[in-house]
Coordinates of C-alpha atoms in Angstrom, one line a residue:
Chain Y
M1 CA 107.8 65.9 82.7
S2 CA 111.4 67.1 82.6
A3 CA 112.5 70.1 84.6
K4 CA 113.3 72.0 81.5
V5 CA 109.8 71.5 80.0
F6 CA 108.3 72.5 83.3
D7 CA 110.4 75.6 83.3
K8 CA 109.2 76.6 79.9
L9 CA 105.6 76.0 80.9
A10 CA 105.9 78.0 84.1
T11 CA 107.6 80.9 82.1
L12 CA 104.7 80.8 79.7
L13 CA 102.2 81.0 82.6
M14 CA 104.0 84.0 84.1
W15 CA 104.0 85.8 80.8
L16 CA 100.3 85.1 80.6
A17 CA 99.7 86.5 84.1
G18 CA 101.6 89.7 83.1
I19 CA 99.6 90.1 79.9
V20 CA 96.3 89.4 81.7
I21 CA 97.1 92.1 84.3
L22 CA 97.9 94.7 81.6
G23 CA 94.9 93.5 79.6
I24 CA 92.4 94.0 82.4
L25 CA 93.6 97.5 83.0
A26 CA 93.5 98.4 79.3
A27 CA 90.0 96.9 79.0
F28 CA 88.8 98.8 82.0
L29 CA 90.2 102.2 80.8
L30 CA 89.0 101.7 77.2
F31 CA 85.5 100.6 78.3
I32 CA 85.1 103.6 80.6
L33 CA 86.4 106.0 78.0
Y34 CA 84.4 104.4 75.1
K35 CA 81.2 104.7 77.1
G36 CA 81.8 108.0 78.7
V37 CA 83.6 110.3 76.2
P38 CA 80.6 110.6 73.9
V39 CA 78.7 112.0 76.9
L40 CA 81.3 114.7 77.6
S41 CA 80.2 118.0 76.3
W42 CA 80.6 121.6 77.5
D43 CA 77.1 121.5 78.9
F44 CA 77.7 118.3 80.7
I45 CA 81.1 119.2 82.2
F46 CA 80.2 122.7 83.3
G47 CA 76.4 122.5 83.5
K48 CA 74.1 122.3 86.5
S49 CA 72.9 118.9 87.7
S50 CA 69.2 118.1 87.8
D51 CA 67.4 115.9 90.3
I52 CA 64.5 114.8 88.2
Q53 CA 64.9 115.9 84.6
A54 CA 67.3 114.5 82.0
G55 CA 70.1 116.5 80.7
G56 CA 71.8 117.6 83.9
G57 CA 75.5 118.4 84.1
V58 CA 78.2 117.9 86.7
G59 CA 79.7 121.4 86.9
A60 CA 79.1 122.0 90.6
Q61 CA 80.3 118.4 91.4
L62 CA 83.5 118.9 89.5
F63 CA 84.2 122.2 91.3
N64 CA 83.4 120.6 94.7
S65 CA 85.7 117.7 94.0
F66 CA 88.7 120.0 93.5
Y67 CA 87.6 122.5 96.2
I68 CA 87.4 119.7 98.8
L69 CA 90.6 118.2 97.6
L70 CA 92.4 121.5 97.8
L71 CA 91.1 122.3 101.3
S72 CA 92.1 118.8 102.6
L73 CA 95.5 119.1 101.1
L74 CA 96.0 122.6 102.7
V75 CA 95.4 121.0 106.1
S76 CA 97.2 117.6 105.5
I77 CA 100.4 118.7 103.8
P78 CA 101.9 120.8 106.6
L79 CA 100.9 118.2 109.2
A80 CA 102.3 115.3 107.2
I81 CA 105.5 117.1 106.4
G82 CA 105.9 117.8 110.1
A83 CA 105.3 114.2 111.1
G84 CA 107.4 112.9 108.2
V85 CA 110.4 115.1 109.1
Y86 CA 110.0 114.1 112.8
L87 CA 110.1 110.4 111.9
A88 CA 113.1 110.8 109.5
E89 CA 115.2 113.4 111.3
Y90 CA 114.4 113.5 115.0
A91 CA 112.9 110.2 116.1
S92 CA 115.1 107.9 118.1
D93 CA 114.4 104.2 118.5
N94 CA 112.1 104.4 121.4
K95 CA 108.5 103.5 122.5
L96 CA 107.0 106.9 121.3
T97 CA 108.4 106.5 117.8
D98 CA 107.2 103.0 117.6
L99 CA 103.7 104.1 118.8
I100 CA 103.7 106.9 116.1
R101 CA 104.7 104.4 113.4
L102 CA 102.0 101.9 114.5
S103 CA 99.4 104.7 114.6
T104 CA 100.3 105.8 111.0
E105 CA 100.2 102.3 109.7
S106 CA 96.9 101.7 111.4
L107 CA 95.4 104.9 110.2
A108 CA 96.4 103.9 106.6
T109 CA 94.3 100.7 106.8
V110 CA 91.2 102.1 108.5
P111 CA 88.5 101.5 105.9
S112 CA 87.3 104.7 104.4
I113 CA 83.6 104.1 105.4
V114 CA 84.8 104.0 109.0
L115 CA 86.6 107.3 108.5
G116 CA 83.4 108.7 107.0
L117 CA 81.4 107.7 110.1
F118 CA 84.0 109.1 112.4
G119 CA 83.9 112.4 110.5
M120 CA 80.1 112.3 110.8
I121 CA 80.3 112.0 114.6
I122 CA 83.0 114.6 115.1
F123 CA 82.6 117.3 112.4
V124 CA 79.0 116.9 111.3
N125 CA 77.4 116.3 114.6
A126 CA 79.6 117.2 117.6
L127 CA 81.1 120.4 116.0
G128 CA 77.8 121.2 114.3
M129 CA 79.2 121.6 110.8
G130 CA 76.4 119.6 109.2
F131 CA 76.9 118.0 105.8
S132 CA 79.4 120.6 104.5
I133 CA 82.4 121.1 102.3
I134 CA 84.6 121.8 105.3
G135 CA 83.4 118.7 107.1
G136 CA 84.1 116.6 104.0
A137 CA 87.6 118.2 103.5
L138 CA 88.6 117.6 107.2
T139 CA 87.5 114.0 107.1
L140 CA 89.3 113.5 103.8
T141 CA 92.5 114.8 105.6
L142 CA 92.4 111.7 107.7
L143 CA 92.7 109.6 104.5
N144 CA 95.5 111.7 103.1
L145 CA 97.7 112.0 106.2
P146 CA 99.2 108.5 106.6
V147 CA 100.1 108.2 102.9
L148 CA 101.7 111.7 102.9
V149 CA 103.6 111.0 106.2
R150 CA 105.1 107.8 104.7
V151 CA 106.1 109.5 101.5
T152 CA 107.6 112.5 103.2
E153 CA 109.6 110.3 105.6
E154 CA 110.9 108.3 102.7
A155 CA 111.8 111.4 100.6
V156 CA 113.6 113.0 103.6
R157 CA 115.5 109.9 104.3
N158 CA 116.7 109.7 100.7
V159 CA 118.5 113.1 101.0
P160 CA 122.2 112.1 101.4
V161 CA 123.7 112.4 104.8
H162 CA 126.7 114.6 103.7
Y163 CA 124.3 117.4 102.6
R164 CA 123.2 117.6 106.3
E165 CA 126.7 117.3 107.6
A166 CA 127.9 120.1 105.3
S167 CA 125.1 122.4 106.5
L168 CA 125.6 121.6 110.1
A169 CA 129.4 122.0 109.8
L170 CA 128.8 125.6 108.5
G171 CA 127.1 126.3 111.8
A172 CA 123.4 126.1 110.7
T173 CA 121.0 124.9 113.3
K174 CA 119.1 121.7 112.8
W175 CA 115.9 123.6 111.8
Q176 CA 117.8 125.7 109.3
T177 CA 119.3 122.6 107.8
I178 CA 115.9 121.0 107.5
W179 CA 114.3 124.1 106.0
R180 CA 117.1 125.2 103.6
V181 CA 118.7 121.9 102.7
V182 CA 116.7 118.8 103.5
L183 CA 113.2 119.9 102.5
P184 CA 114.1 121.4 99.1
N185 CA 116.1 118.3 98.2
S186 CA 113.2 116.0 99.2
L187 CA 110.6 118.1 97.2
P188 CA 110.4 115.8 94.1
G189 CA 109.5 112.8 96.3
I190 CA 107.0 114.8 98.3
I191 CA 105.3 116.2 95.1
T192 CA 105.0 112.6 93.7
G193 CA 103.4 111.6 97.0
I194 CA 101.0 114.6 96.9
T195 CA 99.9 113.6 93.4
L196 CA 99.2 110.0 94.3
T197 CA 97.2 111.2 97.3
A198 CA 95.3 113.7 95.3
G199 CA 94.3 111.1 92.7
R200 CA 93.0 108.8 95.5
A201 CA 91.2 111.7 97.2
L202 CA 89.5 112.8 94.0
G203 CA 87.9 109.4 93.5
E204 CA 87.0 108.9 97.2
T205 CA 83.4 108.4 97.9
A206 CA 82.6 106.5 101.1
I207 CA 84.2 109.2 103.2
L208 CA 82.3 112.0 101.7
I209 CA 78.7 110.7 101.5
F210 CA 78.0 111.3 105.2
T211 CA 80.2 114.3 105.7
A212 CA 80.0 116.5 102.5
G213 CA 76.6 115.1 101.6
T214 CA 74.9 114.3 98.4
T215 CA 73.5 117.7 97.4
V216 CA 75.1 120.8 95.8
G217 CA 74.6 124.5 96.3
R218 CA 72.7 126.7 93.8
Q219 CA 75.7 128.1 92.1
I220 CA 78.2 126.1 90.2
V221 CA 81.2 127.8 91.8
N222 CA 80.4 128.0 95.4
F223 CA 83.2 128.9 97.9
D224 CA 81.0 128.7 101.0
V225 CA 82.6 125.9 103.0
T226 CA 79.5 125.4 105.2
S227 CA 77.3 124.4 102.3
A228 CA 76.9 120.8 101.3
G229 CA 79.2 119.7 98.6
E230 CA 78.6 116.6 96.6
T231 CA 81.6 115.6 94.5
L232 CA 81.9 113.9 91.1
A233 CA 82.6 110.5 92.5
V234 CA 79.7 110.7 95.0
H235 CA 77.4 111.9 92.2
L236 CA 78.3 108.9 90.1
W237 CA 77.4 106.6 93.0
Y238 CA 74.3 108.6 94.0
V239 CA 72.7 108.7 90.5
M240 CA 73.2 104.9 90.1
A241 CA 72.2 103.9 93.7
V242 CA 69.3 106.3 94.5
G243 CA 69.0 108.7 91.6
L244 CA 65.7 109.3 89.9
V245 CA 66.9 111.0 86.7
P246 CA 66.0 109.1 83.5
D247 CA 69.4 109.5 82.0
R248 CA 71.3 108.3 85.0
V249 CA 73.3 105.7 83.1
E250 CA 74.5 108.4 80.7
I251 CA 75.4 110.7 83.7
A252 CA 77.3 107.8 85.3
N253 CA 79.2 107.0 82.1
G254 CA 80.2 110.6 81.7
S255 CA 81.1 111.1 85.3
G256 CA 83.2 108.0 85.3
A257 CA 85.1 109.0 82.1
L258 CA 85.6 112.5 83.5
L259 CA 87.0 111.2 86.8
V260 CA 89.3 108.8 85.1
I261 CA 90.5 111.4 82.6
T262 CA 91.2 113.9 85.4
I263 CA 93.1 111.4 87.4
L264 CA 95.1 110.2 84.3
I265 CA 96.1 113.7 83.5
L266 CA 97.1 114.3 87.1
N267 CA 99.2 111.2 87.1
L268 CA 100.8 111.9 83.7
L269 CA 101.6 115.5 84.6
F270 CA 103.4 114.7 87.8
T271 CA 104.0 111.1 88.7
I272 CA 105.4 109.5 85.7
P273 CA 108.0 112.1 84.8
S274 CA 109.1 112.4 88.4
R275 CA 109.5 108.6 88.5
I276 CA 111.7 108.6 85.5
L277 CA 113.7 111.5 87.0
Q278 CA 114.0 109.6 90.3
R279 CA 115.2 106.5 88.5
K280 CA 117.8 108.5 86.5
L281 CA 119.0 110.2 89.7
G282 CA 119.1 106.8 91.4
A283 CA 121.0 105.2 88.5
G284 CA 123.5 108.1 88.5
G285 CA 124.5 107.2 92.0
H286 CA 126.1 109.2 94.7
Chain C
M1 CA 131.3 140.7 124.9
Q2 CA 128.6 138.2 124.3
L3 CA 129.7 134.8 123.2
V4 CA 126.5 134.0 121.4
S5 CA 125.0 136.9 119.4
K6 CA 121.4 137.9 119.9
E7 CA 120.5 136.8 116.4
H8 CA 122.0 133.4 116.9
K9 CA 120.1 133.1 120.2
T10 CA 116.8 133.6 118.3
K11 CA 117.8 131.0 115.8
L12 CA 118.6 128.5 118.6
L13 CA 115.2 129.3 120.1
Y14 CA 113.5 128.6 116.8
D15 CA 115.4 125.4 116.5
H16 CA 114.1 124.4 120.0
Y17 CA 110.5 125.2 119.4
M18 CA 110.3 123.7 115.9
R19 CA 111.4 120.4 117.4
Y20 CA 108.2 120.5 119.6
L21 CA 106.1 121.4 116.5
F22 CA 107.5 118.3 114.7
I23 CA 106.8 116.1 117.7
A24 CA 103.3 117.5 118.0
S25 CA 102.4 116.8 114.4
A26 CA 103.8 113.3 114.6
S27 CA 101.9 112.6 117.9
L28 CA 98.7 113.8 116.1
M29 CA 98.7 110.4 114.2
T30 CA 98.4 108.6 117.5
I31 CA 95.8 111.1 118.8
I32 CA 93.7 110.6 115.6
I33 CA 93.7 106.8 115.6
V34 CA 92.9 106.7 119.4
T35 CA 90.0 109.2 118.9
I36 CA 88.6 107.1 116.0
I37 CA 88.7 104.0 118.1
V38 CA 87.1 105.7 121.1
F39 CA 84.3 107.5 119.2
V40 CA 83.3 104.9 116.7
G41 CA 83.7 102.2 119.3
G42 CA 81.8 104.2 121.9
Q43 CA 78.9 105.0 119.6
G44 CA 78.8 101.3 118.4
L45 CA 79.0 99.7 121.8
L46 CA 75.8 101.7 122.9
T47 CA 74.0 99.1 120.8
F48 CA 74.5 96.5 123.5
K49 CA 72.2 98.5 125.8
E50 CA 69.3 97.3 123.6
V51 CA 70.7 94.3 121.7
S52 CA 72.5 91.3 123.2
P53 CA 76.0 90.7 121.8
F54 CA 74.9 87.1 121.0
D55 CA 72.1 88.3 118.8
F56 CA 74.2 90.9 117.1
F57 CA 77.0 88.4 116.2
F58 CA 75.1 85.2 115.7
S59 CA 71.7 86.1 114.4
A60 CA 71.1 86.8 110.8
K61 CA 67.8 88.5 111.4
W62 CA 68.2 92.1 110.4
D63 CA 65.0 94.0 110.6
P64 CA 65.4 97.5 112.1
M65 CA 61.7 98.2 111.9
G66 CA 61.0 95.1 114.0
L67 CA 63.9 95.9 116.3
E68 CA 66.0 93.0 115.2
Y69 CA 69.7 93.7 114.8
G70 CA 71.4 90.5 113.9
A71 CA 74.5 91.3 111.8
L72 CA 75.6 87.7 111.0
S73 CA 74.8 87.8 107.3
F74 CA 76.9 91.0 106.9
I75 CA 79.8 89.5 108.8
V76 CA 79.6 86.3 106.8
G77 CA 79.3 88.4 103.6
S78 CA 82.4 90.5 104.4
L79 CA 84.5 87.4 105.2
A80 CA 83.3 85.5 102.2
V81 CA 84.1 88.3 99.6
T82 CA 87.5 88.8 101.3
V83 CA 88.5 85.2 101.1
L84 CA 87.1 84.6 97.6
S85 CA 88.7 87.7 96.2
I86 CA 92.1 86.6 97.6
L87 CA 91.6 83.2 96.2
L88 CA 90.9 84.7 92.8
G89 CA 93.3 87.7 92.9
A90 CA 96.3 86.5 94.8
P91 CA 97.6 83.8 92.4
L92 CA 97.3 86.1 89.4
G93 CA 98.9 89.0 91.4
L94 CA 101.7 86.8 92.6
A95 CA 102.4 85.4 89.1
G96 CA 102.4 89.0 87.9
A97 CA 104.9 90.0 90.5
I98 CA 107.2 87.1 89.6
F99 CA 106.9 88.0 86.0
M100 CA 107.8 91.6 86.7
A101 CA 110.6 90.9 89.0
K102 CA 112.3 88.0 87.2
I103 CA 111.0 87.2 83.7
A104 CA 109.8 90.3 81.9
P105 CA 112.2 92.2 79.8
A106 CA 113.3 95.5 81.3
W107 CA 111.1 97.6 79.0
L108 CA 108.0 95.7 79.9
S109 CA 108.7 96.0 83.6
K110 CA 109.0 99.7 83.1
I111 CA 105.5 99.7 81.5
M112 CA 104.0 97.5 84.2
R113 CA 105.0 99.6 87.2
P114 CA 103.0 102.7 86.3
A115 CA 100.3 100.4 85.1
T116 CA 99.9 99.0 88.6
D117 CA 99.8 102.6 89.9
L118 CA 96.9 103.2 87.5
Y119 CA 95.0 100.3 89.0
V120 CA 95.2 102.1 92.4
A121 CA 94.2 105.4 90.8
I122 CA 90.9 104.2 89.3
P123 CA 88.2 105.3 91.8
S124 CA 86.3 102.5 93.6
V125 CA 82.9 103.8 92.3
V126 CA 84.2 103.4 88.8
Y127 CA 85.2 99.8 89.6
G128 CA 81.7 99.3 91.0
F129 CA 80.1 100.9 88.0
V130 CA 82.0 98.7 85.5
G131 CA 81.1 95.7 87.7
L132 CA 77.5 96.7 87.4
T133 CA 77.5 97.2 83.7
I134 CA 79.8 94.2 82.7
I135 CA 80.3 91.6 85.4
V136 CA 76.7 91.4 86.7
P137 CA 75.2 90.9 83.2
F138 CA 78.0 88.5 82.4
I139 CA 77.2 86.3 85.4
R140 CA 73.5 86.5 84.6
T141 CA 74.2 85.1 81.1
Y142 CA 76.9 82.6 81.6
F143 CA 76.0 81.1 85.0
N144 CA 72.4 81.0 84.0
V145 CA 71.1 82.7 87.1
N146 CA 68.2 85.3 87.4
I147 CA 69.9 88.1 89.3
G148 CA 73.7 88.2 88.9
F149 CA 74.2 90.4 91.9
G150 CA 75.9 88.6 94.8
L151 CA 79.2 87.3 96.3
L152 CA 80.7 86.2 93.0
A153 CA 80.3 89.6 91.3
A154 CA 81.7 91.4 94.4
S155 CA 84.6 89.0 94.6
I156 CA 85.6 89.3 91.0
I157 CA 85.6 93.1 91.2
L158 CA 87.5 93.0 94.5
A159 CA 90.0 90.5 93.0
I160 CA 90.8 93.1 90.4
M161 CA 91.0 95.9 92.9
I162 CA 93.5 94.1 95.1
L163 CA 95.9 93.2 92.2
P164 CA 98.1 96.3 92.6
T165 CA 98.6 95.7 96.3
I166 CA 99.7 92.2 95.8
V167 CA 101.8 92.8 92.6
S168 CA 103.7 95.8 93.9
I169 CA 104.5 94.6 97.4
S170 CA 105.4 91.0 96.3
E171 CA 107.5 92.4 93.5
D172 CA 109.5 94.5 96.0
A173 CA 109.9 91.4 98.2
L174 CA 111.1 89.3 95.3
R175 CA 113.6 91.9 94.1
A176 CA 115.0 92.3 97.7
V177 CA 116.2 88.6 97.8
P178 CA 120.0 88.7 97.6
K179 CA 121.3 87.9 94.1
S180 CA 123.8 85.5 95.5
L181 CA 121.1 83.1 96.6
E182 CA 119.7 83.1 93.1
E183 CA 123.1 82.6 91.5
A184 CA 124.0 79.8 93.8
S185 CA 120.8 77.9 92.9
L186 CA 121.3 78.5 89.1
A187 CA 125.0 77.4 89.4
L188 CA 123.9 74.2 91.0
G189 CA 122.0 73.5 87.7
A190 CA 118.5 74.4 88.8
T191 CA 116.2 75.8 86.1
R192 CA 114.9 79.3 86.5
W193 CA 111.5 78.0 87.6
Q194 CA 113.1 75.7 90.2
T195 CA 115.1 78.7 91.5
I196 CA 112.0 80.8 91.7
W197 CA 110.0 78.1 93.4
H198 CA 112.6 76.7 95.8
V199 CA 114.7 79.8 96.5
L200 CA 113.1 83.1 95.7
L201 CA 109.5 82.4 96.9
P202 CA 110.5 81.0 100.3
S203 CA 112.9 83.9 100.9
A204 CA 110.3 86.5 99.9
L205 CA 107.5 84.8 101.8
P206 CA 107.2 87.4 104.6
G207 CA 106.8 90.2 102.0
I208 CA 104.3 88.1 100.0
L209 CA 102.3 87.4 103.1
T210 CA 102.3 91.1 104.0
S211 CA 100.9 91.9 100.5
I212 CA 98.1 89.4 100.9
I213 CA 97.1 90.7 104.3
L214 CA 97.1 94.3 103.1
A215 CA 95.0 93.1 100.2
M216 CA 92.6 91.5 102.6
A217 CA 92.4 94.7 104.6
R218 CA 91.5 96.6 101.4
A219 CA 88.9 94.0 100.4
V220 CA 87.2 93.8 103.7
G221 CA 86.8 97.6 104.0
E222 CA 85.8 98.3 100.3
T223 CA 82.5 99.9 100.3
M224 CA 81.4 101.5 97.1
A225 CA 82.4 98.9 94.5
V226 CA 80.9 96.1 96.6
Q227 CA 77.7 98.0 97.3
M228 CA 77.0 98.4 93.6
V229 CA 77.3 94.7 92.7
I230 CA 76.3 92.7 95.8
G231 CA 72.5 93.2 95.7
N232 CA 72.1 94.8 99.2
T233 CA 69.7 92.3 100.7
P234 CA 70.1 91.5 104.4
Q235 CA 70.0 87.7 104.0
L236 CA 72.6 85.0 104.8
A237 CA 74.2 84.0 101.5
T238 CA 73.9 80.3 100.8
S239 CA 75.2 80.6 97.2
L240 CA 77.5 82.7 95.2
F241 CA 74.7 84.1 93.1
M242 CA 72.2 85.4 95.6
P243 CA 72.0 89.0 96.6
T244 CA 73.4 89.7 100.1
S245 CA 75.3 92.4 101.9
T246 CA 78.6 93.1 103.6
L247 CA 79.4 95.2 106.7
P248 CA 80.5 98.4 104.7
S249 CA 77.9 98.0 102.0
E250 CA 75.0 97.8 104.5
I251 CA 76.4 100.8 106.4
V252 CA 76.5 103.0 103.3
V253 CA 73.0 101.9 102.2
E254 CA 71.3 102.5 105.6
M255 CA 73.2 105.2 107.4
G256 CA 71.3 108.0 105.6
N257 CA 67.9 106.7 106.8
T258 CA 68.8 106.4 110.5
P259 CA 68.4 109.1 113.2
F260 CA 71.8 109.7 114.9
G261 CA 71.9 108.0 118.3
S262 CA 69.0 105.5 117.5
A263 CA 69.6 101.8 118.2
W264 CA 69.6 101.3 114.4
G265 CA 72.2 103.9 113.9
N266 CA 74.3 102.6 116.8
A267 CA 74.1 99.1 115.3
L268 CA 75.6 100.5 112.1
F269 CA 78.4 102.1 114.1
L270 CA 79.0 98.8 115.8
M271 CA 79.4 97.2 112.4
A272 CA 81.9 99.9 111.5
F273 CA 83.7 99.2 114.8
V274 CA 83.9 95.5 113.9
L275 CA 85.5 96.6 110.6
L276 CA 87.9 98.8 112.4
V277 CA 89.0 96.0 114.8
L278 CA 89.5 93.7 111.9
S279 CA 91.7 96.1 110.0
L280 CA 93.8 96.9 113.2
L281 CA 94.2 93.1 113.7
M282 CA 95.7 92.8 110.2
I283 CA 98.2 95.5 111.0
L284 CA 99.3 93.7 114.1
I285 CA 99.7 90.4 112.1
I286 CA 101.8 92.3 109.5
R287 CA 104.0 93.6 112.3
R288 CA 104.5 90.1 113.6
I289 CA 105.6 88.9 110.2
A290 CA 108.0 91.8 109.8
R291 CA 109.5 91.1 113.2
K292 CA 110.2 87.5 112.2
K293 CA 111.9 88.6 109.0
V294 CA 114.7 90.2 111.0
I295 CA 115.5 86.9 112.7

């Protein structure tokens, strides 16, 4: 076979791979939405779940998902910005920096079930929180941190050096420069990172089963952080794996669609426009 | 007269203390990972008070009621789904990365980047649920087996889940190869494919390997999706179609039934520790690869 024919063939194969990758994604999303959207009704989305009878909703689970996400972000964002700024602005090339980097990378690859068991030892048992919203949120923080640190570091590094030089030359201290110049300019990057993290955290299950538990409180909107707080993703797993309700497939279909729609909206609202913005800024050049 | 005003002194003091706050939050990463290793490892290693290491690693007899804690079938299950999912997913992902970096028209690349992000955004329970409702019945029908749960179903789902890792990191690596190398090859009369095969892929190899190892780390630790399609039976898999278990899937199924601190619970913690050690090893391998890249 001549090189040219081979080249054509290889090109065709690569096109095929690209189409297959897009096709699998489209098929996945369409299947989930096709199965789940008919289930979505006001009563399902905002109703109370049921352990035995058919017709339960996911209102409390939906609330818990966002509540746990919010609490975990409240803890992880300041810590991650602190660590990210340190790595980008202060860290010199020494052993400590290397150790911190290695730790962040390692934390990012720890399987989430391991984080879940760790949270169970520390928060649920040792600190006596029991299966609780706060226990789940704090364990979820461990998942968020490494991603947020990396994103913050990258965003801070992307701020042009002459911005800092101008601020320092005006007599500002390093902290003033970071607070007034560097952080505001790295905000778009940090927000994108937070959205990506939030999407991941919303769908997280393995971490929460043994920390936030698989039951919900009596009210749909329950701000008590010490009560157990099953999330939507955990509910989807629980009804399929252990659930007794007769309409569990319906509930799983609906929960799946609701999760995917929520995450899609989150991504569309923040990630994609900010990507386009970043690319435009990048193309504009400095 | 004071040389430095009082107000400025306060500012300098802030500056000084903020620095420590930054160092503290960065050091927290190290403290967290060390604490995880110590606590999960400590709890897990208690198993060896009652079970011999040999039995744990080399026996496939898992019967907590009968005080048998052999985790071999879970270890084999985890390794099998990891290797199989890479074999299925890596070629497709790599081809997709080449397509995006070098072949696709610009507008299509622009669609594919957010598309790979969406792959990551789909929750693993949803992957598992789709696997349960599509792939398991599909295997049952087309491979003519009774059950459909097992290594093959888990590997197919994992192969899909690792695609974005392989695609995005390999694509970055391919794009980072200097244009001059590519142009030199094309100028010598090589076809595009010859250039990709002989110039681009070898130059991007460290990045591609990194993407594959990260994908392995994701596959070995994946819990929910695997648990929903593997069948959850503690037996050594001898075929792709029989129900078995992996380390994470067995942990998630049994943890709720075990009293904290019992030998059974500790054995599950030891399985988590094995997972932890595996994922840390992968990070060390990636660091080695990255160091070679500089030279």
